[in-house]
XYZ file of C-alpha atoms in Angstrom:
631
model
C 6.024 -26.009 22.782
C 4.578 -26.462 19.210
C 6.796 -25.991 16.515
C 3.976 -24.019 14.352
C 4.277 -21.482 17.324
C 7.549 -20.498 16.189
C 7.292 -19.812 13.205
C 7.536 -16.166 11.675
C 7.416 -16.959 8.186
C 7.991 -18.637 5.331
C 8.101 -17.052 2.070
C 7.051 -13.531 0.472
C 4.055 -14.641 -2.104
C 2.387 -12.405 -4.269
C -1.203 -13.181 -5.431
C -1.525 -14.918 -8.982
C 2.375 -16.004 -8.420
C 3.800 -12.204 -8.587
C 1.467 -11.105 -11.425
C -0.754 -7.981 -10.565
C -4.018 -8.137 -11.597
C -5.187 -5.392 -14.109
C -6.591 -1.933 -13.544
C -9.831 -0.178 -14.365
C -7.894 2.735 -15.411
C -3.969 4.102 -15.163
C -3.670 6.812 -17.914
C -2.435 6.077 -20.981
C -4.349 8.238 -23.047
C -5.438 12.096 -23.484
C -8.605 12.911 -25.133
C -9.968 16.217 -27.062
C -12.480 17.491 -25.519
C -11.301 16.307 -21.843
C -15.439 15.621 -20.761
C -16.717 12.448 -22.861
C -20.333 12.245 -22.824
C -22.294 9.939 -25.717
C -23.077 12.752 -27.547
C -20.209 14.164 -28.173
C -18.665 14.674 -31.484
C -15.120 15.029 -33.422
C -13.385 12.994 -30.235
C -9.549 12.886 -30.627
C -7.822 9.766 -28.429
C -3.984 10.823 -27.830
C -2.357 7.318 -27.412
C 0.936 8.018 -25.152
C 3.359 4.778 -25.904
C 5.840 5.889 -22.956
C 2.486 6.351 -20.650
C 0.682 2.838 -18.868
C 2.901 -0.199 -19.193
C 5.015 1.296 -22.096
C 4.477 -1.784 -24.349
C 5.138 -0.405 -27.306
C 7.629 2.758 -26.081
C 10.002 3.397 -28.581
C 8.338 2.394 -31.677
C 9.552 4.349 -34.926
C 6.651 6.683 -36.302
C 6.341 4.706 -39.550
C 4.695 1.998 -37.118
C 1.420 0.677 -38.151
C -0.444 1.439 -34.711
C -4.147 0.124 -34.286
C -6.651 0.191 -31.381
C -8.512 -2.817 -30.642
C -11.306 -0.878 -29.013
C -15.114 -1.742 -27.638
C -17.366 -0.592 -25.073
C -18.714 -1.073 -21.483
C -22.676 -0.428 -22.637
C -26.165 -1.618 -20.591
C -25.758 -4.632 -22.247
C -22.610 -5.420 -21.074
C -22.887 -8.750 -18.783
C -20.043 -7.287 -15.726
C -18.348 -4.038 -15.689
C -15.543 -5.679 -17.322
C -17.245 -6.705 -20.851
C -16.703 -5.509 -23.856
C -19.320 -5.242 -26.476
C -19.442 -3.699 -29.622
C -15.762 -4.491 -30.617
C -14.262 -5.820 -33.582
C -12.617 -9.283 -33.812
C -8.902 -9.244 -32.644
C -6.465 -8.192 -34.734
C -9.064 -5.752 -37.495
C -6.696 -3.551 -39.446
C -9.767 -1.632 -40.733
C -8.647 1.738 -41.506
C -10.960 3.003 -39.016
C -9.019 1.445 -36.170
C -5.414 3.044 -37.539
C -3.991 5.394 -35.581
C -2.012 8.685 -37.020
C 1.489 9.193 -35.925
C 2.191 12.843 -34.517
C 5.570 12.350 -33.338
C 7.224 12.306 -30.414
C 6.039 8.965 -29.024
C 2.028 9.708 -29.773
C -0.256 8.624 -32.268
C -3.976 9.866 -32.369
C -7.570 7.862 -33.268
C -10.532 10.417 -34.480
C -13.859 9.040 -33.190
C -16.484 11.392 -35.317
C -19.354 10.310 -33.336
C -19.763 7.435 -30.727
C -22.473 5.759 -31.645
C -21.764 5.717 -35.087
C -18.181 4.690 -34.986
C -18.985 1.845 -32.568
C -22.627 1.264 -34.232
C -24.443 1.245 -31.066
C -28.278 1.504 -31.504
C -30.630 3.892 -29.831
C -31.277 3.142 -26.360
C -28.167 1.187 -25.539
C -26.437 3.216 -22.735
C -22.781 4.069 -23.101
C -20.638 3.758 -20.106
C -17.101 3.450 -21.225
C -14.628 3.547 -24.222
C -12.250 0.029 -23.868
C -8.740 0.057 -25.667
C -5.561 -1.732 -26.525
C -3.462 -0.425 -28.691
C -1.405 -2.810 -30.554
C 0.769 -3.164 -34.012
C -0.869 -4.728 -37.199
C 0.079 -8.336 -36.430
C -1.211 -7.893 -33.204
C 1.754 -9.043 -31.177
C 2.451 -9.134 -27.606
C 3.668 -5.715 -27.825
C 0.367 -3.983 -26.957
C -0.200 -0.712 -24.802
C -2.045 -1.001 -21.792
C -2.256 0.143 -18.334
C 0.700 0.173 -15.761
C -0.843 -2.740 -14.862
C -1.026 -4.410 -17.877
C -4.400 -3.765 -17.937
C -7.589 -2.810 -20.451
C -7.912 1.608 -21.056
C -10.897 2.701 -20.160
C -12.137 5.362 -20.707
C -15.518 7.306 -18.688
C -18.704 8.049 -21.151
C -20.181 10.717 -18.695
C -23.693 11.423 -19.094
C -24.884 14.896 -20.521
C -25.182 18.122 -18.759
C -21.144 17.489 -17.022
C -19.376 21.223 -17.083
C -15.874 21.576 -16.021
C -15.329 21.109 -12.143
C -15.537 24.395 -9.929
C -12.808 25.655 -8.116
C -14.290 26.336 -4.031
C -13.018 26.859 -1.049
C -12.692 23.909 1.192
C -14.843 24.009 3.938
C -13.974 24.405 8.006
C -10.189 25.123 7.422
C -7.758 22.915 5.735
C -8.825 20.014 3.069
C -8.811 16.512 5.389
C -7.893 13.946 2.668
C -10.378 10.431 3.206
C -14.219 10.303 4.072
C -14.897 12.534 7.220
C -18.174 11.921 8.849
C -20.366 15.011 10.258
C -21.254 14.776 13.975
C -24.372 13.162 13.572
C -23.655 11.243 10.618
C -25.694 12.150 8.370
C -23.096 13.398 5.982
C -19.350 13.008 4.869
C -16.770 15.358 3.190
C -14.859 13.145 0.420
C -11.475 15.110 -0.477
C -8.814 13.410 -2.479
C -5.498 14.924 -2.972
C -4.804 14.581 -6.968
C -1.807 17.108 -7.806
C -1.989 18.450 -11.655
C -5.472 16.225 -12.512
C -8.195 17.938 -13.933
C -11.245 16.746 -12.453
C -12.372 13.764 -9.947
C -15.760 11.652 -9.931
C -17.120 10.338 -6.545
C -18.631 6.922 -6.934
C -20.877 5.324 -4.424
C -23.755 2.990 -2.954
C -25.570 5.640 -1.814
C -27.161 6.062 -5.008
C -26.299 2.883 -6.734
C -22.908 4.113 -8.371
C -24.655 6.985 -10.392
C -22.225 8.898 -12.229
C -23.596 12.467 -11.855
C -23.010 16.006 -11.675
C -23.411 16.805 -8.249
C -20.814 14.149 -7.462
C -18.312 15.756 -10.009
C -15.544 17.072 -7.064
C -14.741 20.607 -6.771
C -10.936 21.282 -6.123
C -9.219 23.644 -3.648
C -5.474 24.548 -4.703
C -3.478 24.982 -1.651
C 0.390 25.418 -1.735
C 0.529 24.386 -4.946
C -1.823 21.034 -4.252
C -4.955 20.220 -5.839
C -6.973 18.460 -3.638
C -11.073 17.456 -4.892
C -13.431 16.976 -2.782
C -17.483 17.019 -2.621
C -19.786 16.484 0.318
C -22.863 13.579 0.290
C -25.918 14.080 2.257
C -28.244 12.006 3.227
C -26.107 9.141 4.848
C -27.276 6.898 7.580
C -25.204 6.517 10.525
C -23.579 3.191 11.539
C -24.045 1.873 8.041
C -21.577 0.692 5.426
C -21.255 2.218 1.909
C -18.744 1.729 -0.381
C -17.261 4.282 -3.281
C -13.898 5.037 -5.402
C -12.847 8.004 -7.797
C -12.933 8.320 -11.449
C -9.610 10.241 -11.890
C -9.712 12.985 -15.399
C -12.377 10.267 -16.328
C -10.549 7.437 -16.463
C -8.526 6.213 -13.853
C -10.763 4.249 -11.188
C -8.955 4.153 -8.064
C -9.435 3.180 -4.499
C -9.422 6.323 -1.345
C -5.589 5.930 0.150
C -7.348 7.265 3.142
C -9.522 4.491 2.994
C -9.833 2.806 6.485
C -11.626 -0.306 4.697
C -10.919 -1.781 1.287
C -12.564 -4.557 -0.518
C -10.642 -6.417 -3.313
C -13.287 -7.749 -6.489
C -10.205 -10.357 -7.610
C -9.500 -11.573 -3.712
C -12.012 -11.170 -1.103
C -14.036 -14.333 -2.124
C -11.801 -16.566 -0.504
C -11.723 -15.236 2.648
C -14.038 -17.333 4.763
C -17.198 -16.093 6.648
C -15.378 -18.110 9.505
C -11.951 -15.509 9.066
C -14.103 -12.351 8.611
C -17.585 -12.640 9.350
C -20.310 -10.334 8.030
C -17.518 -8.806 5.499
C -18.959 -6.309 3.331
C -19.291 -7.227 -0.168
C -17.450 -6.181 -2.920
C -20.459 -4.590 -5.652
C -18.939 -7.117 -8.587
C -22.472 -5.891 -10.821
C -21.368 -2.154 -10.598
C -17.979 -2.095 -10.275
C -15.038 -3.545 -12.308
C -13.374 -6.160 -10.481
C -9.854 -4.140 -10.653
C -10.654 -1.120 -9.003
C -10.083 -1.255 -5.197
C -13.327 0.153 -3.515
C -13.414 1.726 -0.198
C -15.608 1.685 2.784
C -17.282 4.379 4.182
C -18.571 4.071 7.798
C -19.463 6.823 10.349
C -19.343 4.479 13.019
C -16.062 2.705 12.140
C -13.775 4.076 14.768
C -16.188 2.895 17.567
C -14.791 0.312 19.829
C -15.779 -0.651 23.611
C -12.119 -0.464 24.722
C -11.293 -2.718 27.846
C -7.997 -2.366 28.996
C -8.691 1.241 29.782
C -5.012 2.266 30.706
C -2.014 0.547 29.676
C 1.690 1.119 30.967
C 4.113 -0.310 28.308
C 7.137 -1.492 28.895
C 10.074 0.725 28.601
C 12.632 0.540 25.605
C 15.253 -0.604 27.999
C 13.442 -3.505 29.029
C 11.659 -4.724 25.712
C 11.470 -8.079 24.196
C 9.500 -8.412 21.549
C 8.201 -11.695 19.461
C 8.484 -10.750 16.196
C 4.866 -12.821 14.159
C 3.241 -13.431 10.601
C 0.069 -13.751 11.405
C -0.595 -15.984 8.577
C 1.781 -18.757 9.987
C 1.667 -18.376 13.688
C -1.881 -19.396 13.902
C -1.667 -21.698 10.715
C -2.692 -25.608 10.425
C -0.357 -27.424 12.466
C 2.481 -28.933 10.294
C 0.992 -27.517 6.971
C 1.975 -24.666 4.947
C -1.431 -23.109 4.507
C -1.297 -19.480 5.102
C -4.529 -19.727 7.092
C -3.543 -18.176 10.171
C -6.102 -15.532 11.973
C -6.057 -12.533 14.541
C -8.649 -14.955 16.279
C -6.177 -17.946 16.503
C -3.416 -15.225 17.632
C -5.281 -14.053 20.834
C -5.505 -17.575 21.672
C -2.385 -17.776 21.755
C -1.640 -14.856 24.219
C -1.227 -16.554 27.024
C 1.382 -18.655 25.293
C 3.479 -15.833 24.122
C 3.106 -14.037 28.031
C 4.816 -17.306 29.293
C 7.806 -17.107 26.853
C 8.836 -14.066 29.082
C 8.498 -11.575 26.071
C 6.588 -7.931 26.771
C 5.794 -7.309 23.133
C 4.793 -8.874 19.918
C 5.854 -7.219 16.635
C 3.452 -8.193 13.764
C 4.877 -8.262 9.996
C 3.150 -5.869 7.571
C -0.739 -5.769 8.191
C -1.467 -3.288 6.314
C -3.786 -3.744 3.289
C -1.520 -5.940 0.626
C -2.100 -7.934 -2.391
C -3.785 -10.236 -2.641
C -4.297 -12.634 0.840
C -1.090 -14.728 1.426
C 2.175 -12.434 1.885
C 4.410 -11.066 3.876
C 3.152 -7.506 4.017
C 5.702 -5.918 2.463
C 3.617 -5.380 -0.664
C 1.395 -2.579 0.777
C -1.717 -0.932 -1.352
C -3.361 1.309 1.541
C -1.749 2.249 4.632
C -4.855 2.908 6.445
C -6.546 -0.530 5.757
C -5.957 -3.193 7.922
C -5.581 -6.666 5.933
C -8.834 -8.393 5.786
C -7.359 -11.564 5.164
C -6.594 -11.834 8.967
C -9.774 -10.634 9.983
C -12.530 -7.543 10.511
C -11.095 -4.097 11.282
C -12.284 -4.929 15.039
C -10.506 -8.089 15.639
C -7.318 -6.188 15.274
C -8.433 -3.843 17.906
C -9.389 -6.512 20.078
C -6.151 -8.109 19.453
C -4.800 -5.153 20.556
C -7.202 -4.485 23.771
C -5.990 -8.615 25.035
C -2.551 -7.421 24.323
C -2.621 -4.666 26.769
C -4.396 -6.740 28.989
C -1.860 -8.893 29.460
C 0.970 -6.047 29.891
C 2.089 -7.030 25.851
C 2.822 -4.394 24.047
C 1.789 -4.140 20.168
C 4.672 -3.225 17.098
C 3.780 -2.558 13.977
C 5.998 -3.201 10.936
C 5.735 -0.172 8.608
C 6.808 -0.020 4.633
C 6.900 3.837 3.833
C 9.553 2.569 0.886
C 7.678 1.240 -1.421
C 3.994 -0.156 -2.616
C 2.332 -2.841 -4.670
C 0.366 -1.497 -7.651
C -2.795 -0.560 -6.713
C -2.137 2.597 -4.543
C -4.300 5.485 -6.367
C -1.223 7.664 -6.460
C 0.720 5.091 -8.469
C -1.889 4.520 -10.884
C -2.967 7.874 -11.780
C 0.285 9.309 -13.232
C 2.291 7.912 -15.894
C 5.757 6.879 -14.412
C 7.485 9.076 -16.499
C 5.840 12.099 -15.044
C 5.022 10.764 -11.608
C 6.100 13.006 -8.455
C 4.964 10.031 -5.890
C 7.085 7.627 -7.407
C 10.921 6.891 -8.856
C 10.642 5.310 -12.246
C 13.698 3.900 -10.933
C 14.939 3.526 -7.089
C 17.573 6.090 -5.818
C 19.271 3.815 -3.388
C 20.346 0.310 -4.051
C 18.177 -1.671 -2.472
C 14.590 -1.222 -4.527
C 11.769 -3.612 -4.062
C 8.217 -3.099 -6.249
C 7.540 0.569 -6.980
C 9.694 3.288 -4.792
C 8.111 5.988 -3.657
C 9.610 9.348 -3.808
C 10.400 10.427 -0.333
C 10.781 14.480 -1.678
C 6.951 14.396 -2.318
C 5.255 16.295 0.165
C 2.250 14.428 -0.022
C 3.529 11.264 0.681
C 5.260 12.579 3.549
C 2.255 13.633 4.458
C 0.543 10.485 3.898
C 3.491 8.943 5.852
C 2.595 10.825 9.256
C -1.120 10.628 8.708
C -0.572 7.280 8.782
C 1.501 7.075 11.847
C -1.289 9.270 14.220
C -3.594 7.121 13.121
C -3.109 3.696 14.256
C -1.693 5.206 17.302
C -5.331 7.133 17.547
C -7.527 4.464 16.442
C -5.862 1.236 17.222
C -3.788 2.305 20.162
C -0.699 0.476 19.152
C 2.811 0.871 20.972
C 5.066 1.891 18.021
C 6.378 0.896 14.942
C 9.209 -0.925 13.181
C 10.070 0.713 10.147
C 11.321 -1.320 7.074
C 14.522 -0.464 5.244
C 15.232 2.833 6.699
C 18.164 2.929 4.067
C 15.807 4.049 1.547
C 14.171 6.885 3.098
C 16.731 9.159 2.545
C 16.321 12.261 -0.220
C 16.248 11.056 -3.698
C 19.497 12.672 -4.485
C 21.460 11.772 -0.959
C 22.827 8.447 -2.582
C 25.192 10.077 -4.988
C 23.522 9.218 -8.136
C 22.499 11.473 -11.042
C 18.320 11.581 -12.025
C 17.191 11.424 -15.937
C 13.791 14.022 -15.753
C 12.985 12.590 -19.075
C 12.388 9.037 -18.069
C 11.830 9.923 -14.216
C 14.819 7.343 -13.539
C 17.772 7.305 -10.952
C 21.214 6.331 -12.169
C 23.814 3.744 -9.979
C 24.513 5.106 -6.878
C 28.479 6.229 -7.051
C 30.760 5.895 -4.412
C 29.561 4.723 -0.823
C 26.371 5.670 -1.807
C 23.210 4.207 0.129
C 25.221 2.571 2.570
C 27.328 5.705 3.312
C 26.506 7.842 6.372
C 23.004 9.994 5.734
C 21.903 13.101 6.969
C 18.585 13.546 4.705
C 17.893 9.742 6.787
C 18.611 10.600 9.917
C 16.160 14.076 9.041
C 13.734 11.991 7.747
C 12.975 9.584 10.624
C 13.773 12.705 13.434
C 10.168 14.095 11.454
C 8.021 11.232 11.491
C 9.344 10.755 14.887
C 7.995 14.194 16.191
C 4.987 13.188 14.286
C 4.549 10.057 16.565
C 5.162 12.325 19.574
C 2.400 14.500 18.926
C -0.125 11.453 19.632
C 1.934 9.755 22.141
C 5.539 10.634 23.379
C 6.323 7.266 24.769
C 5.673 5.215 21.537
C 8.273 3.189 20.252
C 10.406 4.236 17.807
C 12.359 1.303 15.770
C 14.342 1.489 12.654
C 15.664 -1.161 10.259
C 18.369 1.297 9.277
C 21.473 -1.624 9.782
C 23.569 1.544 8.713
C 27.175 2.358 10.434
C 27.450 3.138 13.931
C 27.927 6.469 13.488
C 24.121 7.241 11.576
C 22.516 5.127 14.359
C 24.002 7.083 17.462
C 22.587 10.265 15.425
C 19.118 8.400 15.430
C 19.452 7.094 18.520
C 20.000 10.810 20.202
C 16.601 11.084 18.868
C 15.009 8.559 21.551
C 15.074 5.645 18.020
C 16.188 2.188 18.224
C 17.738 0.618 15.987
C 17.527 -3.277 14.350
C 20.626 -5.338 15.132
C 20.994 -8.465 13.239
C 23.323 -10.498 15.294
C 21.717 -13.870 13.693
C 24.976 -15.555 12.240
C 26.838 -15.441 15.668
C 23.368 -16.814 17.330
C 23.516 -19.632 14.723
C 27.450 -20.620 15.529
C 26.367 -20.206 19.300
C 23.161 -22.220 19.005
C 24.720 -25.276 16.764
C 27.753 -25.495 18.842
C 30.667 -23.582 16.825
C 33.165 -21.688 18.569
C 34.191 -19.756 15.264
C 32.347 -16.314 14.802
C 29.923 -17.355 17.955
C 30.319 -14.254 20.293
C 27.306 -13.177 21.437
C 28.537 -9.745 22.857
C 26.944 -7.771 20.341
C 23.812 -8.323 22.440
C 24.781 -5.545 24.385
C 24.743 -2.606 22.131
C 28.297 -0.684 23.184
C 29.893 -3.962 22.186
C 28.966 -3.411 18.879
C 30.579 -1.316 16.960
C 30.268 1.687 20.318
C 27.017 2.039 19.951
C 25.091 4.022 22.400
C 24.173 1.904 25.316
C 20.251 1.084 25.081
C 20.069 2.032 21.696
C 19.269 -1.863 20.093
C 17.020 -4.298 19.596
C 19.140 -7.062 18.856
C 17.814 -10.198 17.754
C 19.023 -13.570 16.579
C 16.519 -14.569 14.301
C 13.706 -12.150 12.182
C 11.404 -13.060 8.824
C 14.732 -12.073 6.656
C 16.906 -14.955 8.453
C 17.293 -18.680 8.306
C 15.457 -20.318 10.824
C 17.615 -21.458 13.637
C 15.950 -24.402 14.513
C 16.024 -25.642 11.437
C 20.163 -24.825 11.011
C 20.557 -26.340 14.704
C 19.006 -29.600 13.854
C 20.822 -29.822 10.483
C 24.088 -28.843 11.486
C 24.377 -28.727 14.699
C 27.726 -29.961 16.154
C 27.712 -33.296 18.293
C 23.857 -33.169 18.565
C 23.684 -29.879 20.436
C 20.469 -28.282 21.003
C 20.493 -24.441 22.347
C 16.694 -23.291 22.102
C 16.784 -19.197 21.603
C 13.674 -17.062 20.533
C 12.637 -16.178 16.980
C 13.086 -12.816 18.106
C 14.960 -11.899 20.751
C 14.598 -8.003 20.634
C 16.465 -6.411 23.937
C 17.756 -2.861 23.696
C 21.326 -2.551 24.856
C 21.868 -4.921 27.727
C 21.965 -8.958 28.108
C 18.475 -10.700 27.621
C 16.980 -11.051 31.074
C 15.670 -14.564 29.857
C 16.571 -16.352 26.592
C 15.108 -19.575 26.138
């Protein structure tokens, strides 16, 4: 039995050691007239200091604000250089901006070309700024991200967007392919935005009119959306959204993304024929999505598939990265491909499931998961959106169930929703967590659409990668925003310290929560699994259990004592679910060891008492009776 079998995981790494990388857009500014187009005159820039990364929130009026500004013209060498900008720091008074209280200070642009002293025949494609003091400090304003403003120089002849209804019933957010397809509905949910720009291949990233998104208001959501003809079946194209003109996001609904800062290191060996992000066109930043008609299609194999039942379940709980990674090295090179040869391996342990950590698009390629961007992407870094399938399809084969761990709690910084709004004003996100146990940017679980989003999500990797079930992380924090007992600050879109018991206390909203996305799951396939991460009292996880849930039961500390030979704190009776704590019988997958625990291996052959050596899974996940084997 190799040792790099074992292994679930090592440590959570962002890319570019935590640091995310910069944004095309993330609003920051407002501009008079909204539609920028090169010949337009009298231009007033609204710099908001509490919008973007709020670098210089705060700042007294009598501050000396400039804008180091520049532009993205036909003679720019990538999408992401400047020309026609002044030498860092230029206090010319052209460059001042004029204080109008209240946190905003404004920059008149008479004319473009002018101002910037672009000559004739030098397209214009985008207004660049930083905003900055007169010493030019590291106090600077800039996207959430910490990235350049930019701004969208639309050509002439772009009128407001139309208001139409959307066509064949309710708007379908993503790309939805005609039945030949020849053609595709784009519709992007953007609540309170003004207008939306479709970008694509299909006519080498043209900004124009026809693309310009008409918008369909529907229980008080705005959601864009244009159709594009002309399409060619079975072939990939790639597009993103230019959000009030300029905030360049990625689809959510994307079921493909390609990453400008990450993609080049994964190997044609990992992901062959991976289609390539358009670095000439598109800025580096802005996540682009994939468009294929044909991207669903798979030659399924196991044609019917009879999973296990909750009562008898073990799962092995995987990072992909690791399992499959070099022997004895720390290389974060593991592959779906390297996984299914290992199948076999797992069938023998005497498991009837695998449970695979996050794998759904994250940053960057080496990480835990848990820093999600797009729920409907699968991770390229593991390989092609078919491999998983495949996985999958051997899987069933070999009567293995497939678990997928979920993160509906928070995201990394690239998910459109987070970067169009500025946190302050957000309604998808919580400037500030609710509950006490935040991680990277909370989402706010009273937004409709992300609920939405949520159960979207959910149907379709049931639908289109015929998975068993799900794991969901830190249940805790899916509760409503004001069920911890804290007080919320509308100004700054902030939560206060939860009071009292607060997220740990008993939940209703919770238990709600998780009862809807589990009817949501039952509408695609009753017998899915159902798992939460709640590790709440006994008393919340009865209520979800009534529900058909389990619940995680982390019984690891006990497992260690038993496993290195201690008598003290070793029972291992919570194994069977009524011996812990009454609850319901069948009700928990209790497990020794997960990704958030000490390996006990490692703890066995450290401390281990008189050299003894009890081997017991990385996972041993058995709802509410005694392990039928535990190795």
């Amino acid at each position: 039995m190799k040792n790099s079998y074992l292994r679930c995981g090592a440590i959570w790494l962002f890319a570019s050691l935590g640091i995310l990388p910069p944004t095309a857009g993330a609003q920051v500014i407002t501009t008079s007239p909204a539609i920028i187009t090169a010949d337009t005159k009298n231009i007033v820039i609204t710099f908001h200091a509490d919008w973007g990364n709020r670098g210089m929130a705060g700042l007294p009026a009598s501050t000396a604000v400039y804008a180091h500004t520049g532009l993205i013209t036909s003679q720019s060498a990538t999408p992401d250089d400047w020309t026609f900008a002044p030498t860092w720091p230029d206090n010319s008074a052209k460059y001042k901006l004029k204080a109008e209280g209240s946190g905003t200070w404004t920059l008149d642009i008479p004319d473009i070309r002018q101002y910037y002293g672009v000559p004739a025949g030098v397209e214009i494609k985008n207004m660049v700024f930083v905003f900055r003091d007169a010493a030019g400090s590291d106090s600077q304003g800039k996207t959430i991200n910490g990235g350049d403003i930019s701004l969208t120089v639309f050509p002439s002849g772009f009128p407001a967007p139309d208001m139409r209804q959307y066509p064949d019933g309710d708007p379908q957010p993503g790309a939805t392919p005609s039945s030949d397809g020849s053609s595709a509905i784009f519709c992007f949910p953007a609540p309170e935005k003004n207008m939306v720009q479709l970008v694509g291949s299909w006519n080498d990233f043209a900004i124009v009119p026809d693309q310009q998104m008409h918008y369909t208001d529907i229980d008080g959501i705005r959601y864009f959306w244009t159709s594009v003809d002309g399409l060619e079946a079975g072939k990939d194209y790639t597009y993103y959204y230019i959000v009030d003109g300029q905030t360049a996001v990625g689809d959510p609904y994307a079921r493909l993304v390609l990453d400008g800062n990450n993609d080049k290191y994964i190997s044609s060996a990992v992901y062959p024929d991976m289609p390539v992000f358009p670095s000439e066109k598109v800025s580096s930043s802005v996540p682009v999505a994939v468009y294929n008609s044909d991207a669903g299609k798979y030659d399924w194999q196991t044609a019917s598939f009879t999973r296990p039942s909750q009562e008898s379940l073990v799962l092995y709980e995987m990072l992909i990265r690791d399992f499959t990674g070099t022997e004895g090295k720390a290389n974060g090179n593991g592959t779906i491909s390297g996984l299914i040869d290992k199948l076999d391996y797992i069938k023998e342990l005497g498991v009837n499931g695998i449970e695979l950590m996050p794998i759904m698009e994250f940053d960057g390629n080496n990480s835990w998961g848990y820093n999600p961007n797009f729920y409907f992407a699968p991770d390229k870094a593991y390989g092609a959106p078919d491999d998983y399938r495949h996985l999958v399809d051997e899987c069933h084969a070999r009567g293995l169930a497939v678990v997928l761990d979920v993160v509906f709690n928070q995201t990394a910084g690239l998910h459109p929703w987070y970067l169009m709004y500025p946190m302050v004003l957000s309604k998808f996100y919580n400037g500030t967590s609710p509950h006490a146990y935040s991680v990277l940017n909370d989402w706010n679980q009273n937004n409709e659409l992300v609920q939405r989003q949520f159960k979207d999500v959910l149907r379709y990797w049931l639908t289109e990668y015929k998975v068993d079930g799900f794991r969901f992380d830190l249940v805790k924090g899916l509760g409503d925003n004001d069920s911890y007992g804290n007080t919320y600050n509308e100004a700054t879109n902030t939560w206060g310290t939860p009071s009292g018991p607060g997220t740990d206390a008993y939940n209703t909203s919770r238990i709600a929560r998780m009862a809807t996305l589990h009817a949501a799951v039952r509408d695609v396939d009753p017998t899915a699994y159902f798992i939460n991460e709640d590790l709440a009292g006994a008393e919340e996880e009865n209520a979800l259990a009534s529900d058909g849930d389990l619940n995680w039961a982390n019984i690891n500390n006990p497992a260690c004592q038993f496993a290195m030979g201690y008598e003290e704190n070793s029972s291992l009776s919570r194994f069977f679910s009524p011996s812990d704590g009454g609850r319901m019988r069948g009700s928990t997958v209790s497990y020794a060891e997960s990704h958030d625990e000490e390996r006990m291996a490692y703890k066995q052959m450290k401390y281990g008492a008189n050299g003894v050596k009890i081997i017991m899974p990385c996972v041993c996940a058995v709802s509410g009776r005694w392990p039928h084997r535990c190795l």
